[in-house]
Amino acid sequence: MAKLSVRSLAVKGQRVLLRVDFNVPTEERDGKTCITDDTRIRESLPTLKHLVAGGARVVVMAHFGRPKGAVNLKYTLRPVAEHLSTLLGKSVLFSPEVVGDVPRGLIAGMQDGDVLLLENVRFHAEEELNEAGFAGALASLGDLYVNDAFGAAHRAHASTAGIAAHVGKAAMGLLMEKELQYLQGELSEPARPFVVILGGSKVSDKIGVIKALMEKANTFLIGGAMAYTFFKAQGIPTGNSRVEADKLDLAREILALAESKGVRFLLPVDNLETQEISATAQPRSTGVHGGVKGVSEGWEAVDIGPETVALYRTEIASAKTVLWNGPLGIFELPPFAAGTRSVAEAVAASGAVTIIGGGDSVTAVKQFGLADRMSFCSTGGGASLELIEGKVLPGVAALSEA
Ligand code: ADP
Ligand code: MG
């Protein structure tokens, strides 16, 4: 990891442009925008507090929703500034304009340790176009740049990438640093056995990740809907389970690749199947009878079965590194959450380095109250997958070398 860290920056009295990911879920209640999950804001606090304590004048940049390059107050960041004030325990200034004289004037009045949030950078179409003039206008508001928006680091936008060329120094924030430490550092020379748990809705979303990890992993444990595409590819009955019919060749290619590389690629040996997707459904086990038993006709597999849970838990117990992406069943509905929960408990208890990536997997782990028992839960969905695939993230590439 050769990128400059915010910890090495001299920030006292400097105007620091800090890009964060404040793209939080909200809900309208009595005509007021309420934040329903402030995790992303909380994740930015270590870097913010570090800069405030160091006497920086912090100018925070963020995007929110998809205003499509125009001012749309439905996507104003003003409520986020208020919430941030509460979390930080100090008042946060807000600039209703992103660039120009309004923020310039407000920033000129800032004292060391003050924090100001700029309005939604995506109110300008130039942001997503990574337009150099706009990147320069943002850069002119500060002296130094810090990127802590890991969740947006796979996008080459003006505030995540272009801006870095217009400032003296561009550093990674503490969250960005932690994401890279786990998703890049820990996974480059993983302690073995290295077990990868993969689930979620589609094989096609995760092909790049599977292929990249095939070079490193000892064992794959497969679940979720993606398992049934592998079933179908091998002629195992899938009933009404979700299958990507156009990915069967790809599934066979992956199975062959695992075999040729001596990587263990485990599929569920049993499943829970149902005829009704609901919170009151009572799924039944497909059972195991001398090998894998497929899904019954007219039934849909919605979770891994108890035998598979036991098998996977044993694998996890002896792992030294575990990477998990994708829930193993429709965990959002309690009758189909047991497999994901039980595997999550085994991961938490494994004593291995445990890394959870992917939005829904992290939601599941949090829902089970196990997030604190994992080594690391990534805040980036798409960004974490791209990093694991070995892709260069524009938001990281743009940063100064250490
Ligand atoms: P992540 O966000 O962790 O990368 P994905 O987005 O790939 O995960 O997949 C998450 C979704 O997969 C969840 O909404 C879950 O309900 C769904 N899922 C898991 N198992 C199944 C299944 N057997 N059938 C249908 N959907 C499933
Ligand atoms: Mg998802």
mmCIF file of C-alpha atoms in Angstrom, residues 13-264:
data_model
loop_
_atom_site.group_PDB
_atom_site.id
_atom_site.type_symbol
_atom_site.label_atom_id
_atom_site.label_comp_id
_atom_site.label_asym_id
_atom_site.label_seq_id
_atom_site.Cartn_x
_atom_site.Cartn_y
_atom_site.Cartn_z
ATOM 1 C CA GLY A 13 -4.644 25.670 9.591
ATOM 2 C CA GLN A 14 -5.039 23.984 6.199
ATOM 3 C CA ARG A 15 -8.280 23.853 4.246
ATOM 4 C CA VAL A 16 -8.784 20.125 3.770
ATOM 5 C CA LEU A 17 -11.254 18.974 1.116
ATOM 6 C CA LEU A 18 -12.631 15.702 2.438
ATOM 7 C CA ARG A 19 -14.692 13.462 0.111
ATOM 8 C CA VAL A 20 -16.956 11.122 2.053
ATOM 9 C CA ASP A 21 -19.771 8.708 1.252
ATOM 10 C CA PHE A 22 -22.903 10.193 2.825
ATOM 11 C CA ASN A 23 -25.269 8.472 0.408
ATOM 12 C CA VAL A 24 -27.538 7.297 3.237
ATOM 13 C CA PRO A 25 -31.009 5.763 2.963
ATOM 14 C CA THR A 26 -33.785 8.198 3.907
ATOM 15 C CA GLU A 27 -37.527 8.205 4.383
ATOM 16 C CA GLU A 28 -40.127 10.987 4.239
ATOM 17 C CA ARG A 29 -41.946 11.408 7.553
ATOM 18 C CA ASP A 30 -44.505 14.223 7.860
ATOM 19 C CA GLY A 31 -42.859 16.046 4.969
ATOM 20 C CA LYS A 32 -39.437 15.812 6.616
ATOM 21 C CA THR A 33 -36.473 13.806 5.319
ATOM 22 C CA CYS A 34 -35.318 11.343 7.977
ATOM 23 C CA ILE A 35 -32.128 9.271 7.782
ATOM 24 C CA THR A 36 -33.049 5.616 8.336
ATOM 25 C CA ASP A 37 -29.500 4.265 8.595
ATOM 26 C CA ASP A 38 -26.599 6.594 9.397
ATOM 27 C CA THR A 39 -23.836 3.944 9.207
ATOM 28 C CA ARG A 40 -22.071 5.707 6.356
ATOM 29 C CA ILE A 41 -21.979 8.993 8.238
ATOM 30 C CA ARG A 42 -20.666 7.251 11.358
ATOM 31 C CA GLU A 43 -17.970 5.493 9.307
ATOM 32 C CA SER A 44 -16.581 8.890 8.307
ATOM 33 C CA LEU A 45 -16.257 10.115 11.900
ATOM 34 C CA PRO A 46 -12.738 8.792 12.628
ATOM 35 C CA THR A 47 -11.273 10.774 9.723
ATOM 36 C CA LEU A 48 -13.389 13.844 10.496
ATOM 37 C CA LYS A 49 -12.392 13.778 14.162
ATOM 38 C CA HIS A 50 -8.748 13.242 13.220
ATOM 39 C CA LEU A 51 -8.835 16.354 11.010
ATOM 40 C CA VAL A 52 -10.737 18.450 13.552
ATOM 41 C CA ALA A 53 -8.341 17.455 16.329
ATOM 42 C CA GLY A 54 -5.421 18.339 14.068
ATOM 43 C CA GLY A 55 -6.774 21.857 13.545
ATOM 44 C CA ALA A 56 -7.765 21.518 9.900
ATOM 45 C CA ARG A 57 -10.556 23.573 8.336
ATOM 46 C CA VAL A 58 -12.563 20.721 6.920
ATOM 47 C CA VAL A 59 -14.606 21.183 3.758
ATOM 48 C CA VAL A 60 -16.670 18.050 3.258
ATOM 49 C CA MET A 61 -17.862 16.935 -0.184
ATOM 50 C CA ALA A 62 -20.456 14.231 -0.778
ATOM 51 C CA HIS A 63 -23.140 13.068 -3.154
ATOM 52 C CA PHE A 64 -26.654 12.025 -2.288
ATOM 53 C CA GLY A 65 -29.119 10.130 -4.478
ATOM 54 C CA ARG A 66 -29.369 10.620 -8.214
ATOM 55 C CA PRO A 67 -30.268 14.250 -8.947
ATOM 56 C CA LYS A 68 -28.964 13.708 -12.493
ATOM 57 C CA GLY A 69 -26.752 16.745 -12.699
ATOM 58 C CA ALA A 70 -29.344 19.366 -11.744
ATOM 59 C CA VAL A 71 -30.334 21.142 -8.541
ATOM 60 C CA ASN A 72 -33.120 19.122 -6.932
ATOM 61 C CA LEU A 73 -33.800 19.904 -3.286
ATOM 62 C CA LYS A 74 -35.253 16.451 -2.797
ATOM 63 C CA TYR A 75 -31.564 15.457 -2.694
ATOM 64 C CA THR A 76 -30.204 18.285 -0.565
ATOM 65 C CA LEU A 77 -27.510 17.345 1.937
ATOM 66 C CA ARG A 78 -28.783 19.912 4.471
ATOM 67 C CA PRO A 79 -30.429 17.286 6.744
ATOM 68 C CA VAL A 80 -27.156 15.349 6.680
ATOM 69 C CA ALA A 81 -25.272 18.444 7.906
ATOM 70 C CA GLU A 82 -27.684 18.632 10.832
ATOM 71 C CA HIS A 83 -27.271 14.969 11.649
ATOM 72 C CA LEU A 84 -23.500 15.223 11.349
ATOM 73 C CA SER A 85 -23.543 18.114 13.849
ATOM 74 C CA THR A 86 -25.253 15.821 16.350
ATOM 75 C CA LEU A 87 -22.826 12.948 15.778
ATOM 76 C CA LEU A 88 -19.731 15.161 15.924
ATOM 77 C CA GLY A 89 -20.993 17.142 18.898
ATOM 78 C CA LYS A 90 -20.149 20.402 17.157
ATOM 79 C CA SER A 91 -22.016 22.577 14.751
ATOM 80 C CA VAL A 92 -21.380 21.838 11.080
ATOM 81 C CA LEU A 93 -21.671 24.706 8.586
ATOM 82 C CA PHE A 94 -23.555 24.132 5.352
ATOM 83 C CA SER A 95 -22.937 25.713 1.966
ATOM 84 C CA PRO A 96 -26.070 25.629 -0.222
ATOM 85 C CA GLU A 97 -23.833 25.950 -3.249
ATOM 86 C CA VAL A 98 -21.088 23.523 -4.243
ATOM 87 C CA VAL A 99 -18.584 25.858 -5.901
ATOM 88 C CA GLY A 100 -18.114 29.599 -6.343
ATOM 89 C CA ASP A 101 -18.442 32.670 -4.132
ATOM 90 C CA VAL A 102 -20.936 31.229 -1.637
ATOM 91 C CA PRO A 103 -18.711 28.412 -0.336
ATOM 92 C CA ARG A 104 -15.616 30.579 -0.826
ATOM 93 C CA GLY A 105 -17.046 33.229 1.517
ATOM 94 C CA LEU A 106 -18.116 30.696 4.137
ATOM 95 C CA ILE A 107 -14.736 28.951 4.040
ATOM 96 C CA ALA A 108 -12.898 32.274 4.422
ATOM 97 C CA GLY A 109 -14.710 32.722 7.744
ATOM 98 C CA MET A 110 -13.781 29.282 9.105
ATOM 99 C CA GLN A 111 -11.521 28.772 12.130
ATOM 100 C CA ASP A 112 -9.146 25.851 12.690
ATOM 101 C CA GLY A 113 -11.195 22.772 13.598
ATOM 102 C CA ASP A 114 -14.371 23.991 11.872
ATOM 103 C CA VAL A 115 -16.329 21.706 9.562
ATOM 104 C CA LEU A 116 -18.393 22.749 6.550
ATOM 105 C CA LEU A 117 -20.452 20.502 4.292
ATOM 106 C CA LEU A 118 -20.941 21.477 0.660
ATOM 107 C CA GLU A 119 -24.267 20.842 -1.063
ATOM 108 C CA ASN A 120 -24.638 17.642 -3.140
ATOM 109 C CA VAL A 121 -21.812 17.562 -5.713
ATOM 110 C CA ARG A 122 -24.125 15.716 -8.118
ATOM 111 C CA PHE A 123 -26.218 18.886 -8.525
ATOM 112 C CA HIS A 124 -23.582 19.577 -11.202
ATOM 113 C CA ALA A 125 -23.515 17.330 -14.282
ATOM 114 C CA GLU A 126 -19.752 17.966 -14.462
ATOM 115 C CA GLU A 127 -19.272 15.857 -11.321
ATOM 116 C CA GLU A 128 -20.085 12.503 -12.912
ATOM 117 C CA LEU A 129 -18.437 13.593 -16.175
ATOM 118 C CA ASN A 130 -15.231 14.201 -14.205
ATOM 119 C CA GLU A 131 -14.958 17.547 -15.978
ATOM 120 C CA ALA A 132 -11.588 19.204 -15.344
ATOM 121 C CA GLY A 133 -12.944 22.744 -14.892
ATOM 122 C CA PHE A 134 -15.352 21.595 -12.192
ATOM 123 C CA ALA A 135 -12.667 19.476 -10.496
ATOM 124 C CA GLY A 136 -10.467 22.588 -10.501
ATOM 125 C CA ALA A 137 -13.266 24.738 -9.041
ATOM 126 C CA LEU A 138 -13.714 22.229 -6.198
ATOM 127 C CA ALA A 139 -9.948 22.038 -5.655
ATOM 128 C CA SER A 140 -9.692 25.840 -5.444
ATOM 129 C CA LEU A 141 -11.749 25.698 -2.226
ATOM 130 C CA GLY A 142 -8.989 23.903 -0.351
ATOM 131 C CA ASP A 143 -5.284 23.228 0.064
ATOM 132 C CA LEU A 144 -5.227 19.462 0.552
ATOM 133 C CA TYR A 145 -7.513 16.611 -0.530
ATOM 134 C CA VAL A 146 -8.504 13.521 1.431
ATOM 135 C CA ASN A 147 -10.653 10.755 -0.041
ATOM 136 C CA ASP A 148 -12.538 8.610 2.467
ATOM 137 C CA ALA A 149 -15.411 7.677 0.128
ATOM 138 C CA PHE A 150 -14.479 4.048 -0.462
ATOM 139 C CA GLY A 151 -18.024 3.231 -1.616
ATOM 140 C CA ALA A 152 -17.580 5.681 -4.512
ATOM 141 C CA ALA A 153 -13.901 4.931 -5.245
ATOM 142 C CA HIS A 154 -14.734 2.778 -8.287
ATOM 143 C CA ARG A 155 -16.151 5.881 -9.995
ATOM 144 C CA ALA A 156 -13.933 8.381 -11.793
ATOM 145 C CA HIS A 157 -15.858 11.508 -10.860
ATOM 146 C CA ALA A 158 -14.617 15.065 -10.298
ATOM 147 C CA SER A 159 -14.770 14.888 -6.495
ATOM 148 C CA THR A 160 -13.462 11.308 -6.249
ATOM 149 C CA ALA A 161 -10.690 11.356 -8.846
ATOM 150 C CA GLY A 162 -10.273 14.441 -11.050
ATOM 151 C CA ILE A 163 -9.803 16.824 -8.123
ATOM 152 C CA ALA A 164 -6.579 15.096 -7.036
ATOM 153 C CA ALA A 165 -4.682 16.522 -10.023
ATOM 154 C CA HIS A 166 -5.459 20.074 -8.872
ATOM 155 C CA VAL A 167 -4.224 19.910 -5.261
ATOM 156 C CA GLY A 168 -0.750 19.699 -3.734
ATOM 157 C CA LYS A 169 -1.380 16.474 -1.887
ATOM 158 C CA ALA A 170 -4.140 13.861 -2.109
ATOM 159 C CA ALA A 171 -4.357 11.329 0.709
ATOM 160 C CA MET A 172 -6.588 8.451 1.712
ATOM 161 C CA GLY A 173 -8.773 8.812 4.800
ATOM 162 C CA LEU A 174 -8.807 6.332 7.674
ATOM 163 C CA LEU A 175 -11.805 4.393 6.343
ATOM 164 C CA MET A 176 -10.300 4.165 2.856
ATOM 165 C CA GLU A 177 -7.054 2.984 4.437
ATOM 166 C CA LYS A 178 -8.839 0.261 6.405
ATOM 167 C CA GLU A 179 -10.764 -0.928 3.351
ATOM 168 C CA LEU A 180 -7.519 -1.243 1.380
ATOM 169 C CA GLN A 181 -5.751 -2.888 4.297
ATOM 170 C CA TYR A 182 -8.349 -5.668 4.454
ATOM 171 C CA LEU A 183 -9.535 -6.075 0.873
ATOM 172 C CA GLN A 184 -6.089 -5.688 -0.675
ATOM 173 C CA GLY A 185 -3.466 -6.194 2.037
ATOM 174 C CA GLU A 186 -4.932 -9.166 3.937
ATOM 175 C CA LEU A 187 -6.085 -10.858 0.740
ATOM 176 C CA SER A 188 -2.789 -10.554 -1.118
ATOM 177 C CA GLU A 189 -1.054 -13.127 1.109
ATOM 178 C CA PRO A 190 -3.958 -14.658 3.034
ATOM 179 C CA ALA A 191 -3.271 -16.924 6.006
ATOM 180 C CA ARG A 192 -4.354 -20.452 5.022
ATOM 181 C CA PRO A 193 -6.679 -22.210 4.758
ATOM 182 C CA PHE A 194 -8.353 -19.342 2.927
ATOM 183 C CA VAL A 195 -12.092 -20.011 2.675
ATOM 184 C CA VAL A 196 -14.337 -17.923 0.417
ATOM 185 C CA ILE A 197 -18.070 -17.989 1.069
ATOM 186 C CA LEU A 198 -20.080 -16.831 -1.913
ATOM 187 C CA GLY A 199 -23.815 -16.424 -2.224
ATOM 188 C CA GLY A 200 -26.280 -13.773 -3.245
ATOM 189 C CA SER A 201 -28.528 -13.482 -6.186
ATOM 190 C CA LYS A 202 -26.446 -13.922 -9.326
ATOM 191 C CA VAL A 203 -23.335 -15.736 -10.532
ATOM 192 C CA SER A 204 -23.009 -13.094 -13.232
ATOM 193 C CA ASP A 205 -22.428 -10.338 -10.623
ATOM 194 C CA LYS A 206 -19.488 -12.231 -9.179
ATOM 195 C CA ILE A 207 -17.676 -13.881 -12.091
ATOM 196 C CA GLY A 208 -14.708 -11.516 -11.861
ATOM 197 C CA VAL A 209 -14.431 -12.133 -8.138
ATOM 198 C CA ILE A 210 -14.676 -15.923 -8.505
ATOM 199 C CA LYS A 211 -11.983 -15.982 -11.191
ATOM 200 C CA ALA A 212 -9.644 -13.694 -9.251
ATOM 201 C CA LEU A 213 -10.082 -15.658 -6.021
ATOM 202 C CA MET A 214 -9.567 -18.961 -7.810
ATOM 203 C CA GLU A 215 -5.875 -17.998 -7.825
ATOM 204 C CA LYS A 216 -5.803 -17.615 -4.042
ATOM 205 C CA ALA A 217 -8.559 -19.519 -2.247
ATOM 206 C CA ASN A 218 -8.275 -23.056 -0.908
ATOM 207 C CA THR A 219 -12.016 -23.622 -0.636
ATOM 208 C CA PHE A 220 -15.192 -22.009 -1.944
ATOM 209 C CA LEU A 221 -18.454 -22.519 -0.078
ATOM 210 C CA ILE A 222 -21.333 -21.685 -2.421
ATOM 211 C CA GLY A 223 -24.894 -20.799 -1.433
ATOM 212 C CA GLY A 224 -27.627 -18.341 -2.288
ATOM 213 C CA ALA A 225 -29.446 -18.309 -5.585
ATOM 214 C CA MET A 226 -26.154 -18.619 -7.450
ATOM 215 C CA ALA A 227 -25.821 -22.208 -6.221
ATOM 216 C CA TYR A 228 -28.757 -23.270 -8.391
ATOM 217 C CA THR A 229 -27.132 -22.088 -11.592
ATOM 218 C CA PHE A 230 -24.287 -24.466 -10.704
ATOM 219 C CA PHE A 231 -26.861 -27.202 -9.966
ATOM 220 C CA LYS A 232 -28.521 -26.745 -13.339
ATOM 221 C CA ALA A 233 -25.149 -26.709 -15.108
ATOM 222 C CA GLN A 234 -24.528 -30.191 -13.675
ATOM 223 C CA GLY A 235 -27.983 -31.533 -14.436
ATOM 224 C CA ILE A 236 -29.170 -31.457 -10.801
ATOM 225 C CA PRO A 237 -32.909 -30.606 -10.560
ATOM 226 C CA THR A 238 -33.568 -26.979 -9.563
ATOM 227 C CA GLY A 239 -37.396 -26.856 -9.445
ATOM 228 C CA ASN A 240 -38.524 -23.232 -9.524
ATOM 229 C CA SER A 241 -35.284 -21.908 -8.012
ATOM 230 C CA ARG A 242 -33.726 -18.826 -9.463
ATOM 231 C CA VAL A 243 -31.329 -19.919 -12.216
ATOM 232 C CA GLU A 244 -29.424 -17.834 -14.744
ATOM 233 C CA ALA A 245 -30.173 -19.930 -17.802
ATOM 234 C CA ASP A 246 -27.677 -18.045 -19.967
ATOM 235 C CA LYS A 247 -24.810 -18.644 -17.529
ATOM 236 C CA LEU A 248 -24.707 -22.449 -17.556
ATOM 237 C CA ASP A 249 -21.605 -22.641 -19.754
ATOM 238 C CA LEU A 250 -19.929 -20.127 -17.522
ATOM 239 C CA ALA A 251 -20.848 -22.174 -14.443
ATOM 240 C CA ARG A 252 -19.340 -25.279 -16.052
ATOM 241 C CA GLU A 253 -16.230 -23.301 -16.954
ATOM 242 C CA ILE A 254 -15.850 -22.201 -13.315
ATOM 243 C CA LEU A 255 -16.301 -25.775 -12.043
ATOM 244 C CA ALA A 256 -13.666 -27.008 -14.498
ATOM 245 C CA LEU A 257 -11.303 -24.211 -13.530
ATOM 246 C CA ALA A 258 -11.623 -25.103 -9.841
ATOM 247 C CA GLU A 259 -10.920 -28.733 -10.621
ATOM 248 C CA SER A 260 -7.870 -27.958 -12.739
ATOM 249 C CA LYS A 261 -6.447 -25.685 -10.054
ATOM 250 C CA GLY A 262 -7.144 -28.099 -7.207
ATOM 251 C CA VAL A 263 -9.440 -25.572 -5.517
ATOM 252 C CA ARG A 264 -12.290 -27.130 -3.536
#
